């Protein structure tokens, strides 16, 4: 493989593995926020335990996803300086906003939510997780603004040898954005829903006597979320065909990825609407269905990756359609050895993070919700050694 193909492979691997974390984060954030809201409104201890249990899984995935995002930044700087030079003033602006949203707002309020249990007033604590959720979707919006600019460079004009932003409104209402962003939202909701369904089914199948009510409610919550997420993902996925340039999916690889993605999306839609929803009340009690539900868990991840591949490969040979080729966007002076070494390093790190993410989430699920570490009540202070604790009265 030459330098260009190796650099493309590096980008595909790093972006694809990073997206696995992102799509689950987008799906689990509203789940945790809704459960937290139910607890604050009703005071139901079961809702508190559900919030703490699923919140742990969300935090693990979020934390490791941040690290994969840093790897993405490294490969951008290493391999694609031509893109930065030519379109950095336009393409870099939404990425900069996303960084400020994600790292300053989202991370700050997530920290307040994690460490604010039993310290912040309940409603203030609840507001933190909703801000985390909204900023997560704001981050996704700005990422899709940047990506949609590559698909259709709206709102920019050539000034000298570079692109300059001429119309911010056109950038934010890009025809490549208006359907793709809701599609990503639907994909995230679908992924989060099927993870909740699969994990709950596992607990009900392997440990039917432990926390049955908690995982019964969780499974039903996942089904309701899937009923909303799958149609959004599929509908806006098909709607994007009205905005793609002619011939985008002529390539064999892109068309194959697109076809498989559509089949998976349709299968998820059929499974959700024809099987899960009508049986929502009895699914937790029908143990024979639980292995089936567990087997559905990887499908949204596969559909998301295949959809991303189809979207990105359909643009080749352009980095910015009709403006900058992938070859011209490549950093000068790179050698096959340099790219191979960085590809191996990035792939190893990201794969390791993905394995750790799965292992930690699986450990939380296997352990169950008996005593979630997140939000555990603080232990009473121990009296100094050799001195009795102070008591009031007899």
mmCIF file of N, CA and C in Angstrom, residues 196-197 199-223 275-291 293:
data_model
loop_
_atom_site.group_PDB
_atom_site.id
_atom_site.type_symbol
_atom_site.label_atom_id
_atom_site.label_comp_id
_atom_site.label_asym_id
_atom_site.label_seq_id
_atom_site.Cartn_x
_atom_site.Cartn_y
_atom_site.Cartn_z
ATOM 1 N N UNK A 196 -29.151 -1.241 26.610
ATOM 2 C CA UNK A 196 -29.985 -1.373 27.805
ATOM 3 C C UNK A 196 -30.825 -2.657 27.726
ATOM 4 N N UNK A 197 -31.398 -2.924 26.560
ATOM 5 C CA UNK A 197 -32.201 -4.139 26.386
ATOM 6 C C UNK A 197 -31.341 -5.386 26.577
ATOM 7 N N UNK A 199 -28.336 -5.808 28.062
ATOM 8 C CA UNK A 199 -27.802 -5.980 29.417
ATOM 9 C C UNK A 199 -28.902 -6.397 30.392
ATOM 10 N N UNK A 200 -30.087 -5.800 30.254
ATOM 11 C CA UNK A 200 -31.200 -6.175 31.135
ATOM 12 C C UNK A 200 -31.625 -7.616 30.883
ATOM 13 N N UNK A 201 -31.663 -8.013 29.603
ATOM 14 C CA UNK A 201 -32.024 -9.391 29.272
ATOM 15 C C UNK A 201 -31.013 -10.371 29.852
ATOM 16 N N UNK A 202 -29.735 -10.000 29.830
ATOM 17 C CA UNK A 202 -28.709 -10.868 30.409
ATOM 18 C C UNK A 202 -28.957 -11.081 31.900
ATOM 19 N N UNK A 203 -29.237 -9.988 32.607
ATOM 20 C CA UNK A 203 -29.462 -10.109 34.051
ATOM 21 C C UNK A 203 -30.713 -10.945 34.341
ATOM 22 N N UNK A 204 -31.773 -10.749 33.569
ATOM 23 C CA UNK A 204 -33.009 -11.494 33.794
ATOM 24 C C UNK A 204 -32.852 -12.969 33.422
ATOM 25 N N UNK A 205 -31.943 -13.247 32.489
ATOM 26 C CA UNK A 205 -31.722 -14.626 32.050
ATOM 27 C C UNK A 205 -30.799 -15.378 32.998
ATOM 28 N N UNK A 206 -29.683 -14.729 33.362
ATOM 29 C CA UNK A 206 -28.685 -15.410 34.191
ATOM 30 C C UNK A 206 -28.981 -15.304 35.678
ATOM 31 N N UNK A 207 -29.609 -14.208 36.100
ATOM 32 C CA UNK A 207 -29.865 -13.984 37.530
ATOM 33 C C UNK A 207 -31.313 -13.525 37.705
ATOM 34 N N UNK A 208 -32.268 -14.374 37.403
ATOM 35 C CA UNK A 208 -33.676 -13.947 37.427
ATOM 36 C C UNK A 208 -34.184 -13.539 38.798
ATOM 37 N N UNK A 209 -33.510 -13.957 39.856
ATOM 38 C CA UNK A 209 -33.992 -13.619 41.197
ATOM 39 C C UNK A 209 -33.387 -12.368 41.783
ATOM 40 N N UNK A 210 -32.429 -11.746 41.084
ATOM 41 C CA UNK A 210 -31.732 -10.573 41.615
ATOM 42 C C UNK A 210 -32.195 -9.302 40.890
ATOM 43 N N UNK A 211 -32.669 -8.343 41.652
ATOM 44 C CA UNK A 211 -33.066 -7.034 41.097
ATOM 45 C C UNK A 211 -33.998 -7.189 39.892
ATOM 46 N N UNK A 212 -34.950 -8.094 40.033
ATOM 47 C CA UNK A 212 -35.831 -8.382 38.900
ATOM 48 C C UNK A 212 -36.629 -7.155 38.462
ATOM 49 N N UNK A 213 -37.157 -6.419 39.436
ATOM 50 C CA UNK A 213 -37.964 -5.251 39.096
ATOM 51 C C UNK A 213 -37.117 -4.185 38.408
ATOM 52 N N UNK A 214 -35.893 -4.005 38.882
ATOM 53 C CA UNK A 214 -35.015 -2.987 38.286
ATOM 54 C C UNK A 214 -34.737 -3.292 36.824
ATOM 55 N N UNK A 215 -34.381 -4.534 36.526
ATOM 56 C CA UNK A 215 -34.032 -4.864 35.142
ATOM 57 C C UNK A 215 -35.266 -5.074 34.267
ATOM 58 N N UNK A 216 -36.398 -5.393 34.883
ATOM 59 C CA UNK A 216 -37.654 -5.426 34.123
ATOM 60 C C UNK A 216 -38.000 -4.028 33.629
ATOM 61 N N UNK A 217 -37.921 -3.056 34.536
ATOM 62 C CA UNK A 217 -38.195 -1.665 34.134
ATOM 63 C C UNK A 217 -37.155 -1.163 33.137
ATOM 64 N N UNK A 218 -35.890 -1.550 33.335
ATOM 65 C CA UNK A 218 -34.844 -1.117 32.414
ATOM 66 C C UNK A 218 -35.083 -1.679 31.018
ATOM 67 N N UNK A 219 -35.466 -2.949 30.948
ATOM 68 C CA UNK A 219 -35.715 -3.552 29.640
ATOM 69 C C UNK A 219 -36.860 -2.831 28.931
ATOM 70 N N UNK A 220 -37.911 -2.548 29.659
ATOM 71 C CA UNK A 220 -39.044 -1.845 29.044
ATOM 72 C C UNK A 220 -38.660 -0.425 28.629
ATOM 73 N N UNK A 221 -37.817 0.226 29.433
ATOM 74 C CA UNK A 221 -37.318 1.555 29.046
ATOM 75 C C UNK A 221 -36.533 1.477 27.750
ATOM 76 N N UNK A 222 -35.694 0.439 27.620
ATOM 77 C CA UNK A 222 -34.926 0.253 26.395
ATOM 78 C C UNK A 222 -35.809 0.032 25.191
ATOM 79 N N UNK A 223 -36.884 -0.727 25.350
ATOM 80 C CA UNK A 223 -37.802 -0.967 24.231
ATOM 81 C C UNK A 223 -38.462 0.334 23.792
ATOM 82 N N UNK A 275 -41.919 -7.028 17.036
ATOM 83 C CA UNK A 275 -41.655 -8.020 18.069
ATOM 84 C C UNK A 275 -41.573 -7.404 19.470
ATOM 85 N N UNK A 276 -40.752 -6.389 19.617
ATOM 86 C CA UNK A 276 -40.490 -5.877 20.957
ATOM 87 C C UNK A 276 -41.667 -5.102 21.532
ATOM 88 N N UNK A 277 -42.207 -4.151 20.782
ATOM 89 C CA UNK A 277 -43.237 -3.275 21.347
ATOM 90 C C UNK A 277 -44.507 -4.020 21.742
ATOM 91 N N UNK A 278 -45.074 -4.873 20.891
ATOM 92 C CA UNK A 278 -46.306 -5.566 21.322
ATOM 93 C C UNK A 278 -46.101 -6.468 22.541
ATOM 94 N N UNK A 279 -44.854 -6.909 22.751
ATOM 95 C CA UNK A 279 -44.579 -7.838 23.845
ATOM 96 C C UNK A 279 -43.884 -7.166 25.018
ATOM 97 N N UNK A 280 -43.971 -5.850 25.106
ATOM 98 C CA UNK A 280 -43.180 -5.117 26.082
ATOM 99 C C UNK A 280 -43.489 -5.545 27.526
ATOM 100 N N UNK A 281 -44.737 -5.943 27.794
ATOM 101 C CA UNK A 281 -45.099 -6.313 29.157
ATOM 102 C C UNK A 281 -44.654 -7.722 29.530
ATOM 103 N N UNK A 282 -44.518 -8.589 28.517
ATOM 104 C CA UNK A 282 -44.204 -9.992 28.833
ATOM 105 C C UNK A 282 -42.753 -10.353 28.560
ATOM 106 N N UNK A 283 -42.032 -9.519 27.820
ATOM 107 C CA UNK A 283 -40.637 -9.849 27.491
ATOM 108 C C UNK A 283 -39.779 -10.137 28.724
ATOM 109 N N UNK A 284 -39.894 -9.329 29.797
ATOM 110 C CA UNK A 284 -39.052 -9.630 30.964
ATOM 111 C C UNK A 284 -39.326 -11.012 31.568
ATOM 112 N N UNK A 285 -40.507 -11.569 31.305
ATOM 113 C CA UNK A 285 -40.876 -12.847 31.928
ATOM 114 C C UNK A 285 -40.661 -14.045 30.986
ATOM 115 N N UNK A 286 -40.438 -13.801 29.722
ATOM 116 C CA UNK A 286 -40.211 -14.889 28.768
ATOM 117 C C UNK A 286 -38.706 -15.097 28.620
ATOM 118 N N UNK A 287 -38.171 -16.028 29.414
ATOM 119 C CA UNK A 287 -36.719 -16.221 29.436
ATOM 120 C C UNK A 287 -36.180 -16.678 28.083
ATOM 121 N N UNK A 288 -36.975 -17.365 27.287
ATOM 122 C CA UNK A 288 -36.474 -17.844 25.995
ATOM 123 C C UNK A 288 -36.162 -16.699 25.040
ATOM 124 N N UNK A 289 -36.751 -15.515 25.283
ATOM 125 C CA UNK A 289 -36.469 -14.369 24.414
ATOM 126 C C UNK A 289 -35.179 -13.647 24.787
ATOM 127 N N UNK A 290 -34.681 -13.873 25.990
ATOM 128 C CA UNK A 290 -33.553 -13.085 26.486
ATOM 129 C C UNK A 290 -32.264 -13.309 25.683
ATOM 130 N N UNK A 291 -31.894 -14.545 25.313
ATOM 131 C CA UNK A 291 -30.729 -14.703 24.438
ATOM 132 C C UNK A 291 -30.907 -14.013 23.092
ATOM 133 N N UNK A 293 -32.620 -11.223 22.566
ATOM 134 C CA UNK A 293 -32.419 -9.795 22.821
ATOM 135 C C UNK A 293 -30.937 -9.476 23.003
#
